[in-house]
GROMACS .gro file of C-alpha atoms in nm:
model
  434
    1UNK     CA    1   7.084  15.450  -5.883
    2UNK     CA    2   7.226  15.406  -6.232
    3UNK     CA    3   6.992  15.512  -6.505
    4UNK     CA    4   7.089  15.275  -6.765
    5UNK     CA    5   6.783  15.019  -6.852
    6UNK     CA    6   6.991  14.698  -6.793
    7UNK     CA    7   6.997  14.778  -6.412
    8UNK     CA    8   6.813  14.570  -6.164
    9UNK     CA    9   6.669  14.734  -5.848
   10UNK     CA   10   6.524  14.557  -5.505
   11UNK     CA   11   6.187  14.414  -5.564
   12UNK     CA   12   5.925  14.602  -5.427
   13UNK     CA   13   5.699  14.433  -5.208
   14UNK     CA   14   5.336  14.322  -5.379
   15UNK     CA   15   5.018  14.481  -5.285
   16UNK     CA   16   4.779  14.308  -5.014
   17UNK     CA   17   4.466  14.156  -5.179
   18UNK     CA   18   4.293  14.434  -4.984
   19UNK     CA   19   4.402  14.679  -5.185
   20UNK     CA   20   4.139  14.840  -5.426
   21UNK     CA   21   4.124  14.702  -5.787
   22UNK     CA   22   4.271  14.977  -6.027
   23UNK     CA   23   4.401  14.979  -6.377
   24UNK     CA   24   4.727  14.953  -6.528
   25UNK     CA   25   4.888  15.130  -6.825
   26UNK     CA   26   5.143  15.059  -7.000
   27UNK     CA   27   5.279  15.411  -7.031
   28UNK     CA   28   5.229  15.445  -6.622
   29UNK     CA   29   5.486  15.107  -6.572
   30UNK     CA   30   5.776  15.347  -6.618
   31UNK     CA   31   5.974  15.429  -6.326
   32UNK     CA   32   6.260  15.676  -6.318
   33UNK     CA   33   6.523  15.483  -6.424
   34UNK     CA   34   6.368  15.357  -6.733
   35UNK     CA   35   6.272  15.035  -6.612
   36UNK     CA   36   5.892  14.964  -6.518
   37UNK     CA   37   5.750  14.845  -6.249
   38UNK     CA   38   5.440  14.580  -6.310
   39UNK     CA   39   5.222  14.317  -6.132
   40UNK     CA   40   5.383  13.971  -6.200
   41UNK     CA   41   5.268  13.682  -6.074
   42UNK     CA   42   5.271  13.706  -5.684
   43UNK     CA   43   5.557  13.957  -5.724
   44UNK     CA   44   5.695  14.278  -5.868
   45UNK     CA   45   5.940  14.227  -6.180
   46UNK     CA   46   6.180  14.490  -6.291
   47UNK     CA   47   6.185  14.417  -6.687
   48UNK     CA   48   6.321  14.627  -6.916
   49UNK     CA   49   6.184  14.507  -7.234
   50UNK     CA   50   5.824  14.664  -7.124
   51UNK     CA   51   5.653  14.518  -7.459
   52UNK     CA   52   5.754  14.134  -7.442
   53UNK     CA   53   5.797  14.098  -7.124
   54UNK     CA   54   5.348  14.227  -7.076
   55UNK     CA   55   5.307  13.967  -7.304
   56UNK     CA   56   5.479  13.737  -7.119
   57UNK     CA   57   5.275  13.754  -6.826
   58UNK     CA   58   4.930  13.832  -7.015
   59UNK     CA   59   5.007  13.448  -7.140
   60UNK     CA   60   5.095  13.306  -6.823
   61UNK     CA   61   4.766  13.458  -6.683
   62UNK     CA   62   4.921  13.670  -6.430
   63UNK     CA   63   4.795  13.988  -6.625
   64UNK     CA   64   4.488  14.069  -6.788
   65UNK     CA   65   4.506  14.264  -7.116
   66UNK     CA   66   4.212  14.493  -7.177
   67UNK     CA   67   4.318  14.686  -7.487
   68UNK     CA   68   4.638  14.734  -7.610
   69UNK     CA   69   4.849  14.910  -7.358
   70UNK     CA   70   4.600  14.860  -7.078
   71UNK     CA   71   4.615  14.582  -6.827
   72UNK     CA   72   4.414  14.474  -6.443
   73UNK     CA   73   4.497  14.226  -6.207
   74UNK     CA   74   4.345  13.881  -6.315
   75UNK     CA   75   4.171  13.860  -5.963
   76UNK     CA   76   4.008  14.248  -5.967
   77UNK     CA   77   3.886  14.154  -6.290
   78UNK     CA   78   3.726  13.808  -6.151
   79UNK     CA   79   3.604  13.951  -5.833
   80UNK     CA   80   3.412  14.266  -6.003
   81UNK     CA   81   3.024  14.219  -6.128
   82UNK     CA   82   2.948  14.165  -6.448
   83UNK     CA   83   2.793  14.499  -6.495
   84UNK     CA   84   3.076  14.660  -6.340
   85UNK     CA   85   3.355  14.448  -6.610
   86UNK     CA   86   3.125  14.663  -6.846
   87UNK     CA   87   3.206  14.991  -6.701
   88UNK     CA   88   3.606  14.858  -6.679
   89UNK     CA   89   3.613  14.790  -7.051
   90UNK     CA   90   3.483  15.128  -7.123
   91UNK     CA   91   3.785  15.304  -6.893
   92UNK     CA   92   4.013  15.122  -7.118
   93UNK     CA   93   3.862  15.246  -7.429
   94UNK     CA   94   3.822  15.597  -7.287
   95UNK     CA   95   4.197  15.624  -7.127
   96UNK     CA   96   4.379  15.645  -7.486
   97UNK     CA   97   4.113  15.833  -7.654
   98UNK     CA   98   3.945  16.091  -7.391
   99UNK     CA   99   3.736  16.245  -7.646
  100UNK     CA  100   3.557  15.918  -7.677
  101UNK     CA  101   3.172  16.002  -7.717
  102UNK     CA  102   2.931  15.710  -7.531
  103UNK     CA  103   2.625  15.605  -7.658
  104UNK     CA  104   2.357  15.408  -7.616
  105UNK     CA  105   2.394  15.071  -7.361
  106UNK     CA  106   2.746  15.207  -7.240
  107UNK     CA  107   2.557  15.569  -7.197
  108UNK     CA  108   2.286  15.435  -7.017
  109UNK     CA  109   2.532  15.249  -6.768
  110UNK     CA  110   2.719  15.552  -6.711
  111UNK     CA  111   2.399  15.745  -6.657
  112UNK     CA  112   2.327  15.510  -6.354
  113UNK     CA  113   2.056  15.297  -6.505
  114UNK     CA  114   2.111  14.915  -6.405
  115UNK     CA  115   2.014  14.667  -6.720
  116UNK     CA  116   1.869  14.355  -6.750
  117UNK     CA  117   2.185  14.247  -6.895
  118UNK     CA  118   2.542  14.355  -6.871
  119UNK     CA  119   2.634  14.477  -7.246
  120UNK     CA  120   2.845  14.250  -7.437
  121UNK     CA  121   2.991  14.539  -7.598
  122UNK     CA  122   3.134  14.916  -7.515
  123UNK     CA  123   2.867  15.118  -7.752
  124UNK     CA  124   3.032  15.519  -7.855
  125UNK     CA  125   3.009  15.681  -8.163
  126UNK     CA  126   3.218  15.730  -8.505
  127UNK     CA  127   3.203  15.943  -8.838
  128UNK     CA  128   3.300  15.701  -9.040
  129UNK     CA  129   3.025  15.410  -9.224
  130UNK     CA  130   3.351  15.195  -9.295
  131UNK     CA  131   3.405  15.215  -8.895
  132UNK     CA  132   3.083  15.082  -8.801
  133UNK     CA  133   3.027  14.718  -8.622
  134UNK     CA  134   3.152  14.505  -8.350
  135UNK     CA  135   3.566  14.607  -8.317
  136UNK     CA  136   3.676  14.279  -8.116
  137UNK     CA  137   3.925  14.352  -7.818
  138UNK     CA  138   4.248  14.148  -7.792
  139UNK     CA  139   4.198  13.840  -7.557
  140UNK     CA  140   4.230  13.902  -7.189
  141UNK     CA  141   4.457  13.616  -7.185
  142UNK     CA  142   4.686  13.670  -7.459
  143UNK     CA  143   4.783  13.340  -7.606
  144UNK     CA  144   4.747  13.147  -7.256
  145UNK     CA  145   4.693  12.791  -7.321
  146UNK     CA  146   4.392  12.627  -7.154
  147UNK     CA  147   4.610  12.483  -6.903
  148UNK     CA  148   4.727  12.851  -6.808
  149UNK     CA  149   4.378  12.970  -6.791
  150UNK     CA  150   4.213  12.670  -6.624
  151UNK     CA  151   4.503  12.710  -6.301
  152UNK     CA  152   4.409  13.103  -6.331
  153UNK     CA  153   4.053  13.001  -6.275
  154UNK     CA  154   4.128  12.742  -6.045
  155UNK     CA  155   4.424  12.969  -5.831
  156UNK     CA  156   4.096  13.261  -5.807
  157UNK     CA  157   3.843  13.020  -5.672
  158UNK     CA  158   4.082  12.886  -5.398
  159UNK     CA  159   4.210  13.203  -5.307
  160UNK     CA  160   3.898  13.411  -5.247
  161UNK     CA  161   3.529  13.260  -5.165
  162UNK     CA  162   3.596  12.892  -5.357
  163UNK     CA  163   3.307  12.973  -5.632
  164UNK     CA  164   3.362  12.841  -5.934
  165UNK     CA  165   3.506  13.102  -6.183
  166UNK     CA  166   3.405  13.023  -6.522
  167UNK     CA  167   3.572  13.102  -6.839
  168UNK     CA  168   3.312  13.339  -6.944
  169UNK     CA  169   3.384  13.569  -6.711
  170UNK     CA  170   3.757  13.581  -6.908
  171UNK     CA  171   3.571  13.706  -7.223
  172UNK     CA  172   3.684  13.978  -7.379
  173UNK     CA  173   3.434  14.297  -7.421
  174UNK     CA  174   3.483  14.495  -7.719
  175UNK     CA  175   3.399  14.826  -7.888
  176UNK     CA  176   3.088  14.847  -8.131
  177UNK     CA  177   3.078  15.188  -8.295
  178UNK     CA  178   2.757  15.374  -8.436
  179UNK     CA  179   2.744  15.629  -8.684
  180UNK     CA  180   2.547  15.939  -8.537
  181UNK     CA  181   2.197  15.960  -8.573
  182UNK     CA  182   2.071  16.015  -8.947
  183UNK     CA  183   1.877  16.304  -8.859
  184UNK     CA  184   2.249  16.428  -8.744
  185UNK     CA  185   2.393  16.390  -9.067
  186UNK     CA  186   2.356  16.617  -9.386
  187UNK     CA  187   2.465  16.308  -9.560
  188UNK     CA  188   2.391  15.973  -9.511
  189UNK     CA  189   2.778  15.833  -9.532
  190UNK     CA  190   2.906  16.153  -9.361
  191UNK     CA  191   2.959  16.252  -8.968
  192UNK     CA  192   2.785  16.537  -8.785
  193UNK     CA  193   2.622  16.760  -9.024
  194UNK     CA  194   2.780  17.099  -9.011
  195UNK     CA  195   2.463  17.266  -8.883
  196UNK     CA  196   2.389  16.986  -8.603
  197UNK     CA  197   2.784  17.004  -8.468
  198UNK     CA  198   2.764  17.246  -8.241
  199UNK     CA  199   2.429  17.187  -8.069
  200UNK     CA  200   2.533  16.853  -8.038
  201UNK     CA  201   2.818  16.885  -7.921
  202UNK     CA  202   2.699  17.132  -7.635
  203UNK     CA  203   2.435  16.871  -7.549
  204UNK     CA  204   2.742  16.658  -7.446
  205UNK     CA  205   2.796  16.550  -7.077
  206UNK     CA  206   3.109  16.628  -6.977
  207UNK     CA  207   3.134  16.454  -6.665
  208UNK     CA  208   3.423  16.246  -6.405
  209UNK     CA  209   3.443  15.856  -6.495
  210UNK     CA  210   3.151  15.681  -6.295
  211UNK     CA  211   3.395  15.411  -6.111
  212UNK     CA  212   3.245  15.135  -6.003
  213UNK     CA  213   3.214  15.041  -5.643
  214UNK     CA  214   3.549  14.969  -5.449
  215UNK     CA  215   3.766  15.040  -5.731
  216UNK     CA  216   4.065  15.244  -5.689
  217UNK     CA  217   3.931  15.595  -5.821
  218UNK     CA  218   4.292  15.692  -5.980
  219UNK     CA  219   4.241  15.397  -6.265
  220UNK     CA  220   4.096  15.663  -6.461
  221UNK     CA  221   4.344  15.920  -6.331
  222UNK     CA  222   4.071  16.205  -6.276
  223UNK     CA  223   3.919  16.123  -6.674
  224UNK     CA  224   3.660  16.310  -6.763
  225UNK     CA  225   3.423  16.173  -7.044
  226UNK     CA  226   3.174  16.256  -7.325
  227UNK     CA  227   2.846  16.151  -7.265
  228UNK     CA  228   2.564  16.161  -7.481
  229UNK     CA  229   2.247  16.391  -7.255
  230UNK     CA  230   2.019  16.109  -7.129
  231UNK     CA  231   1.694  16.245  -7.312
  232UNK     CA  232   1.893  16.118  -7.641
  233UNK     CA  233   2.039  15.804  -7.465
  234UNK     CA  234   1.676  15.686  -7.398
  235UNK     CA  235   1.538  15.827  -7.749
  236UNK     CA  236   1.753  15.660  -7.959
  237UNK     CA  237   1.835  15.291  -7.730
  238UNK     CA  238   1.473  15.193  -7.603
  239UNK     CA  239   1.301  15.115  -7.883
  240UNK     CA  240   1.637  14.910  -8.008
  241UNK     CA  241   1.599  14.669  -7.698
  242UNK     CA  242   1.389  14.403  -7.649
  243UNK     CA  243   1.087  14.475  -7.433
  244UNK     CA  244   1.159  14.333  -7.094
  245UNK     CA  245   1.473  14.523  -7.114
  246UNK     CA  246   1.281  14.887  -7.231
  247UNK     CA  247   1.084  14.807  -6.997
  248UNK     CA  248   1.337  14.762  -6.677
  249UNK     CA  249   1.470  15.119  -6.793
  250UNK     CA  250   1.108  15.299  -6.858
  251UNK     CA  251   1.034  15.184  -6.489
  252UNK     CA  252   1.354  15.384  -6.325
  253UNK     CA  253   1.253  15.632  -6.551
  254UNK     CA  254   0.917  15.674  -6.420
  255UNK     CA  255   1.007  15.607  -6.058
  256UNK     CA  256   1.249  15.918  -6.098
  257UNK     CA  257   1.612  15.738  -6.023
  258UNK     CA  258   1.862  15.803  -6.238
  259UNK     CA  259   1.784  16.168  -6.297
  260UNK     CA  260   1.448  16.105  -6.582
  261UNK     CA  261   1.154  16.238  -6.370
  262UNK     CA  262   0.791  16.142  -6.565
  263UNK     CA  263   0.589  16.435  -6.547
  264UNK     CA  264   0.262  16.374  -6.337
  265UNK     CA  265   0.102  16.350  -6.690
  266UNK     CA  266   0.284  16.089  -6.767
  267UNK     CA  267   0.581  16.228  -7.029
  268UNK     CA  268   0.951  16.220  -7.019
  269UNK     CA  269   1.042  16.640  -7.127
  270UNK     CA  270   1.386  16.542  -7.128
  271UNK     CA  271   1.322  16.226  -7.406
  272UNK     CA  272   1.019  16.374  -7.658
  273UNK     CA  273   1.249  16.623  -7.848
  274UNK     CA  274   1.491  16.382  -7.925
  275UNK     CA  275   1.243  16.102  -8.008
  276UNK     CA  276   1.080  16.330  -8.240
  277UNK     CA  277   1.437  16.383  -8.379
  278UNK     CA  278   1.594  16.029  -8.385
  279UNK     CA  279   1.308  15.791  -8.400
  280UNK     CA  280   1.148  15.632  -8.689
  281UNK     CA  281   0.760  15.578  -8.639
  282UNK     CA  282   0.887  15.274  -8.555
  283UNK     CA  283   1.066  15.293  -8.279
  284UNK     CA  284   0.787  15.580  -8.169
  285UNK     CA  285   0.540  15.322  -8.150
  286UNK     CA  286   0.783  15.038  -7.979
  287UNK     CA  287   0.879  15.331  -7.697
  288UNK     CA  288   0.513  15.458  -7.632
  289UNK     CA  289   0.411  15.059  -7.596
  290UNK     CA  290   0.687  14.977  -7.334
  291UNK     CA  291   0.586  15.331  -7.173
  292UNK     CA  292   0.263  15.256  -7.167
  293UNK     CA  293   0.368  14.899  -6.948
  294UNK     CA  294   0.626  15.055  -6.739
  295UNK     CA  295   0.554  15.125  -6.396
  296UNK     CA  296   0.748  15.308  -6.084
  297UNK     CA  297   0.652  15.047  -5.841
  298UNK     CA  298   0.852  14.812  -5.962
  299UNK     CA  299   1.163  14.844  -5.770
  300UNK     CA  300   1.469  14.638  -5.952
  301UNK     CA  301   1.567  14.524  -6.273
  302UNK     CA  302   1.443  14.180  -6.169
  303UNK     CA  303   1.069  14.296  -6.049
  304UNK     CA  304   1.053  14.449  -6.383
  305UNK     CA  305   1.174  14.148  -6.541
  306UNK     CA  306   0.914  13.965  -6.371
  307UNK     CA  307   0.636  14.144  -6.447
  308UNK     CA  308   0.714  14.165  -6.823
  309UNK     CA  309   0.695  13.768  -6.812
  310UNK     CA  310   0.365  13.749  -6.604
  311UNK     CA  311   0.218  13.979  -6.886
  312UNK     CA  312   0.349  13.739  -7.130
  313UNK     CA  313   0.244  13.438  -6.984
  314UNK     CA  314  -0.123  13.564  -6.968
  315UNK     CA  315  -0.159  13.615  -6.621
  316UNK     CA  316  -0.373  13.882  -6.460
  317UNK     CA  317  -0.141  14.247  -6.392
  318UNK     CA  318  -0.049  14.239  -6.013
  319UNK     CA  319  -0.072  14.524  -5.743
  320UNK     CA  320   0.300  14.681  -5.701
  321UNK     CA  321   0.447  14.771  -5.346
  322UNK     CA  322   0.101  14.644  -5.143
  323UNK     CA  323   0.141  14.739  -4.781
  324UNK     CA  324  -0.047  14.415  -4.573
  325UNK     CA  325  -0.108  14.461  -4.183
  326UNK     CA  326   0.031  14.174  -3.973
  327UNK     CA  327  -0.091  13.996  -3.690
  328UNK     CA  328   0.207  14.114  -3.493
  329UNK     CA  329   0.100  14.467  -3.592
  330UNK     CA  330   0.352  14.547  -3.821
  331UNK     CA  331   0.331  14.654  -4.192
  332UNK     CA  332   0.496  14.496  -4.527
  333UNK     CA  333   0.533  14.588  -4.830
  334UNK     CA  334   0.495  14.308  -5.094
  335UNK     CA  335   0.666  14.293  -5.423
  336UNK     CA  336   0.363  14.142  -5.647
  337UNK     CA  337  -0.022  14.141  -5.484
  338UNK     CA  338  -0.346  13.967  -5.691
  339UNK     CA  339  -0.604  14.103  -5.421
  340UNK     CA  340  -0.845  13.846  -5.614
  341UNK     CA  341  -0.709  13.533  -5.534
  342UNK     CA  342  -0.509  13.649  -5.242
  343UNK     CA  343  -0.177  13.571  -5.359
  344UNK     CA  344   0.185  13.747  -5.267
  345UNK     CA  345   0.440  13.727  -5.544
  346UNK     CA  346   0.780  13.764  -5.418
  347UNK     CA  347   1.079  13.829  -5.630
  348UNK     CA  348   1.426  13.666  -5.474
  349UNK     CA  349   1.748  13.844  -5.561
  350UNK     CA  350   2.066  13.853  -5.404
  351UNK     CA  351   2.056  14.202  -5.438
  352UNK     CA  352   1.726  14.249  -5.204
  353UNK     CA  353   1.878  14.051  -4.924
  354UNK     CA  354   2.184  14.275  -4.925
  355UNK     CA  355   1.977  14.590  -4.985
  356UNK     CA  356   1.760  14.522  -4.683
  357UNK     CA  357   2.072  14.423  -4.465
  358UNK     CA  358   2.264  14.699  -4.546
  359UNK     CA  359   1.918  14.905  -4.454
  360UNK     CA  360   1.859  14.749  -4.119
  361UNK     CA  361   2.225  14.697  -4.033
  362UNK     CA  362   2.145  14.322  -4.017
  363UNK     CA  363   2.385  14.014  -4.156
  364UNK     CA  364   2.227  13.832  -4.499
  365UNK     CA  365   2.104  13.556  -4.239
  366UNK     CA  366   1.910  13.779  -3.990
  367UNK     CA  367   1.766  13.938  -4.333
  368UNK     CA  368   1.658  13.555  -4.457
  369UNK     CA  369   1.516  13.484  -4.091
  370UNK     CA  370   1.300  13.781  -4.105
  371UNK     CA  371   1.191  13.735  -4.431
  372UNK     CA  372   1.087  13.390  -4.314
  373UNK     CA  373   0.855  13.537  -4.017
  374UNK     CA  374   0.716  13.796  -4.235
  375UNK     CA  375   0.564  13.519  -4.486
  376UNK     CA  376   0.473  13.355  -4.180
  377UNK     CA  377   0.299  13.680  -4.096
  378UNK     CA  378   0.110  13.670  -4.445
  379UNK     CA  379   0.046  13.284  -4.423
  380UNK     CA  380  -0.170  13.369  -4.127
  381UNK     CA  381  -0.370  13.592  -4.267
  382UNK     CA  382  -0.495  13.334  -4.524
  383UNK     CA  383  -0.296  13.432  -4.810
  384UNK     CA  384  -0.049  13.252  -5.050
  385UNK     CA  385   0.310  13.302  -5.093
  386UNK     CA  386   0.496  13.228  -5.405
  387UNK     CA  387   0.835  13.332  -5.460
  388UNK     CA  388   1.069  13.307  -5.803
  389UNK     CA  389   1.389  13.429  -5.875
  390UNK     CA  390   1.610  13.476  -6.183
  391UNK     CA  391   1.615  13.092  -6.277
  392UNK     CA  392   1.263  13.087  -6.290
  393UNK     CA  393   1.246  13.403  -6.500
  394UNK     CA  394   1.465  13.277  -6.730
  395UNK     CA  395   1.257  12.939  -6.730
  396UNK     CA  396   0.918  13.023  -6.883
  397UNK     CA  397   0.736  12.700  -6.821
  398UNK     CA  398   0.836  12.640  -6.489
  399UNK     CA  399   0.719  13.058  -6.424
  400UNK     CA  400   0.400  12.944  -6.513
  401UNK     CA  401   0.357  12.618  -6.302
  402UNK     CA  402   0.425  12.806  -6.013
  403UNK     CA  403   0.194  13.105  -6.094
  404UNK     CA  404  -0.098  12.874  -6.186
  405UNK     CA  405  -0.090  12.674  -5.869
  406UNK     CA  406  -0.136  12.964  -5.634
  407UNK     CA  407  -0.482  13.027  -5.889
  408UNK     CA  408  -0.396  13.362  -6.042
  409UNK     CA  409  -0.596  13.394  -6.309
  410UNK     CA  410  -0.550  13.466  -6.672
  411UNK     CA  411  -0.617  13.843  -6.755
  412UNK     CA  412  -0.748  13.780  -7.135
  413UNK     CA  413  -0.595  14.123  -7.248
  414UNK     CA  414  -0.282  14.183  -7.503
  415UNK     CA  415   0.011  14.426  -7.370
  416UNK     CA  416   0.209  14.641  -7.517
  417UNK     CA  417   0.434  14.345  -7.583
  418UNK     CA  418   0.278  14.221  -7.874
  419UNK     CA  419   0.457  14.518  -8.071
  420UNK     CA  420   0.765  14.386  -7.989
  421UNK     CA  421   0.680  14.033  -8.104
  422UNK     CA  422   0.544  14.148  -8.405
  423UNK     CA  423   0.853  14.302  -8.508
  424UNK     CA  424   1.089  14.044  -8.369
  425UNK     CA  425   0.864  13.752  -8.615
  426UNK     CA  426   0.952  14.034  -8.883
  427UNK     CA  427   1.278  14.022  -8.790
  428UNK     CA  428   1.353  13.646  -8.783
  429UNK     CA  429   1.473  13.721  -8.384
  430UNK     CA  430   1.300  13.528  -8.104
  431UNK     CA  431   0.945  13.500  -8.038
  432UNK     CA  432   0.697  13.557  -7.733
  433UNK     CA  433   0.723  13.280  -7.483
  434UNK     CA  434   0.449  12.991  -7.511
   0.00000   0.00000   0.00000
């Protein structure tokens, strides 16, 4: 083997589509003899001209470009969640710079908490006022025309389950930065105050990269990041959120996942220092409202979401997790009871069919079948059934028509909600729904 760059090698053969989804850098494309090694389209290409020729495939949509230097497979980027693309975009960011420090939305993902919505940006921190904002990434497709990207899309559906793919799904997620707390700072257009550096920088998580499901686990190479201790995660992003998304996190919280144990009293120990530290009254009052409304039984993002918009549409609170005898003598657990009407509220998300399959070891359609025969099961028994799912969430009016025809009545009291509103009218954002 000659080690000049001009030299051309045997192709080696391309990876099966069963292979896990990983990352690839630039820097990594290198082989021995100076050439590199890199995913072309259905092939490997031995290039020597490592900068043009990335481009060159980036445009023809056989690469992805993350950030500069960093690139995935088109398909492992198409195939992965939503939530998970999140967690990608913040490898990328974190592979060049290691000592990276994550805040905030990114923070929270990393601690394990599942959102209401996947972040549109990767949220760490910076010392500089000037370096504050949104910091676009480069588009994942380069300069692909719209012909390029619409046979990319196209060339993905047909080759794995025949979904559509849409084009938002090839949007780019970049970096917004955030000064360190004020109460951090000695001065307000300076970093980490002298006397705050070292406490926080021992409060730091220094922890592997959390890589999403049925990813290759060397993308990140063994990484280890910087991650902001969740007491200060949740101090200083709930009461920035709106409140059916504080919510969906107060409600892990107080369930105990993701680490944040409430006390039997009813107190996060891990958050109150820090809220005392970073929050303005505020964001005090916002937090102890959508703590006041959260509740462990609610057992997904999507039940939460749910029972934010029952609150707002005036209905009556429901019972959480109601266990209901049978006739065939066996026991369920309902998402959403009103014991006065007699009404079962149901929730519907992909997720909870493939939860409960992968619980009982039974196939999505066994799951759907048995959910069928347990609402049979509650049927009997006199009560009603109503079921929504995330298009009805997301679809106020039509929420309502289905709550008010099972009779559920109105409950006549405000919720901590209204704090929220109030703020958002103040604001100019988006009001309460009508």
């Amino acid at each position: 083997m000659t080690n000049q760059r001009t030299s051309r090698q045997t192709p080696r053969p391309c990876p099966t589509q069963s292979s896990p989804p990983r990352l690839l850098r630039a820097k990594d494309l290198w082989d021995s003899s100076g050439s590199t090694t890199i995913l072309g389209a259905g092939q490997w290409l031995e290039v020597d001209d490592i900068g043009r020729r990335l481009s060159a495939l980036v445009d023809a949509g056989a690469l992805l470009r993350l950030r500069r230097g960093i690139y995935i497979n088109p398909a492992s980027w198409l195939q992965t969640a939503p939530w998970d693309r999140h967690l990608i975009a913040a490898a990328a960011v974190a592979l060049p710079v290691p000592h990276t420090h994550f805040c905030r939305t990114t923070a929270l993902a990393m601690h394990g908490f599942n959102l209401l919505r996947p972040p549109d940006a990767v949220t760490v921190r910076t010392a500089r006022n000037d370096a504050t904002g949104l910091h676009p990434a480069p588009p994942l497709t380069g300069r692909a025309s719209a012909a390029a990207v619409e046979r990319l899309l196209r060339a993905q559906s047909e080759a794995h389950d025949g979904g559509p793919r849409s084009r938002a799904a090839l949007s780019s997620i970049g970096t917004r930065h955030h000064q360190y707390p004020r109460a951090f700072r000695d001065q307000l257009r300076g970093g980490l105050g002298q006397r705050w550096t070292q406490a926080y920088e021992s409060a730091l998580i220094h922890q592997e990269f959390p890589v999403p499901e049925g990813f290759d686990p060397s993308i990140t190479a063994g990484m280890r990041i910087r991650l902001e201790p969740l007491g200060l995660v949740l101090a200083d992003t709930v009461p920035r959120m709106s409140f059916a998304e504080a919510v969906a996190v107060l409600d892990a919280c107080r369930a105990g996942r993701f680490g944040a144990p409430a006390e039997p009293g009813g107190t996060l120990p891990a958050v109150e220092p820090w809220l005392r530290l970073v929050a303005s009254a505020r964001g005090r009052t916002r937090w102890a409202a959508a703590w006041e409304f959260a509740d462990a039984g609610a057992e997904s993002v999507g039940e939460s979401w749910a029972r934010v918009r029952i609150a707002e549409l005036g209905f009556a609170a429901p019972e959480l997790q109601r266990s209901i005898l049978l006739p065939d003598g066996s026991t369920c657990r309902t998402d959403f009871y009103w014991e006065g009407p007699g009404v079962v509220g149901e929730f519907d998300g992909l997720k909870k069919y493939l939860r409960s399959g992968m619980l009982s070891g039974s196939s999505p359609g066994q799951v759907v079948v048995a959910e069928k025969h347990r609402e049979d099961g509650l049927r009997a028994l006199g009560l009603k059934v109503v079921r929504f799912t995330w298009a009805d969430l997301t679809d106020p009016i039509r929420l309502q028509r289905l709550l008010s025809a099972t009779g559920i009545p109105l409950s006549g009291r405000s919720t901590g909600a209204d704090v929220f509103y109030r703020d958002n009218r103040r604001a100019g954002r988006s009001r309460k729904p009508r």
